[in-house]
């Protein structure tokens, strides 16, 4: 399990990412890609809203953009586990 930290109202809040959450997030993203909500190489603002709404419904977790972004390893081009 890994964590990412974001400051919220002056307090640091950890996002706990385990294998199950990463798989759920990726599955939701794939479903939205197949629906065609990407403009080209990235999701639209509306696309991200749909993704995060579905993620919260499935997991009960409402992660911020920073908490999501910290899970991507740009050098390895893969999700951190």
Short mmCIF file of C-alpha atoms in Angstrom, two decimals:
data_model
loop_
_atom_site.label_atom_id
_atom_site.label_comp_id
_atom_site.label_asym_id
_atom_site.label_seq_id
_atom_site.Cartn_x
_atom_site.Cartn_y
_atom_site.Cartn_z
CA UNK A 1 0.00 0.00 0.00
CA UNK A 2 1.22 3.49 -0.71
CA UNK A 3 0.17 6.96 0.30
CA UNK A 4 0.20 10.43 -1.09
CA UNK A 5 -0.14 13.52 1.06
CA UNK A 6 -2.01 16.71 0.27
CA UNK A 7 -2.47 19.77 2.43
CA UNK A 8 -6.13 20.59 3.07
CA UNK A 9 -7.11 23.63 5.15
CA UNK A 10 -3.64 23.74 6.65
CA UNK A 11 -3.64 20.02 7.52
CA UNK A 12 -1.91 17.24 5.62
CA UNK A 13 -4.33 14.53 4.51
CA UNK A 14 -3.05 11.15 3.33
CA UNK A 15 -4.64 9.28 0.47
CA UNK A 16 -4.21 5.55 0.95
CA UNK A 17 -3.79 3.76 -2.40
CA UNK A 18 -3.82 -0.03 -2.32
CA UNK A 19 -3.89 -2.42 -5.27
CA UNK A 20 -7.70 -2.64 -5.20
CA UNK A 21 -8.17 1.14 -5.40
CA UNK A 22 -5.66 1.45 -8.24
CA UNK A 23 -7.48 -1.30 -10.15
CA UNK A 24 -10.87 0.38 -9.60
CA UNK A 25 -9.48 3.74 -10.73
CA UNK A 26 -7.90 2.23 -13.86
CA UNK A 27 -11.07 0.29 -14.72
CA UNK A 28 -13.16 3.46 -14.47
CA UNK A 29 -10.68 5.34 -16.68
CA UNK A 30 -10.73 2.57 -19.29
CA UNK A 31 -14.54 2.57 -19.36
CA UNK A 32 -14.58 6.33 -19.89
CA UNK A 33 -11.93 6.10 -22.65
CA UNK A 34 -14.12 3.57 -24.45
CA UNK A 35 -17.02 6.06 -24.15
CA UNK A 36 -14.84 8.63 -25.95
CA UNK A 37 -14.52 11.32 -23.26
CA UNK A 38 -10.88 12.15 -24.05
CA UNK A 39 -10.12 15.06 -26.32
CA UNK A 40 -6.93 13.38 -27.57
CA UNK A 41 -4.26 12.41 -25.05
CA UNK A 42 -6.00 13.52 -21.88
CA UNK A 43 -9.42 13.56 -20.24
CA UNK A 44 -11.62 16.61 -20.52
CA UNK A 45 -12.67 18.50 -17.40
CA UNK A 46 -16.09 16.83 -17.69
CA UNK A 47 -14.36 13.48 -18.13
CA UNK A 48 -12.40 13.87 -14.89
CA UNK A 49 -15.57 14.85 -13.07
CA UNK A 50 -17.28 11.65 -14.28
CA UNK A 51 -14.26 9.55 -13.36
CA UNK A 52 -14.00 10.93 -9.85
CA UNK A 53 -17.76 10.75 -9.27
CA UNK A 54 -17.73 7.08 -10.25
CA UNK A 55 -14.60 6.43 -8.18
CA UNK A 56 -16.23 7.98 -5.11
CA UNK A 57 -19.43 5.96 -5.66
CA UNK A 58 -17.50 2.69 -5.93
CA UNK A 59 -14.99 3.30 -3.13
CA UNK A 60 -16.46 5.95 -0.83
CA UNK A 61 -13.22 7.95 -1.26
CA UNK A 62 -13.12 11.49 -2.64
CA UNK A 63 -9.47 12.11 -3.51
CA UNK A 64 -8.27 15.50 -4.69
CA UNK A 65 -6.49 16.09 -7.98
CA UNK A 66 -3.14 16.25 -6.19
CA UNK A 67 -3.80 12.98 -4.39
CA UNK A 68 -4.60 11.30 -7.72
CA UNK A 69 -1.66 12.81 -9.58
CA UNK A 70 0.87 11.66 -6.98
CA UNK A 71 0.18 8.03 -7.93
CA UNK A 72 1.61 8.36 -11.45
CA UNK A 73 5.32 7.72 -11.95
CA UNK A 74 6.20 9.89 -14.96
CA UNK A 75 9.65 8.33 -15.39
CA UNK A 76 8.42 4.74 -15.46
CA UNK A 77 5.11 5.71 -17.11
CA UNK A 78 3.15 3.51 -14.71
CA UNK A 79 0.97 3.73 -11.61
CA UNK A 80 2.81 3.45 -8.32
CA UNK A 81 1.53 0.60 -6.17
#
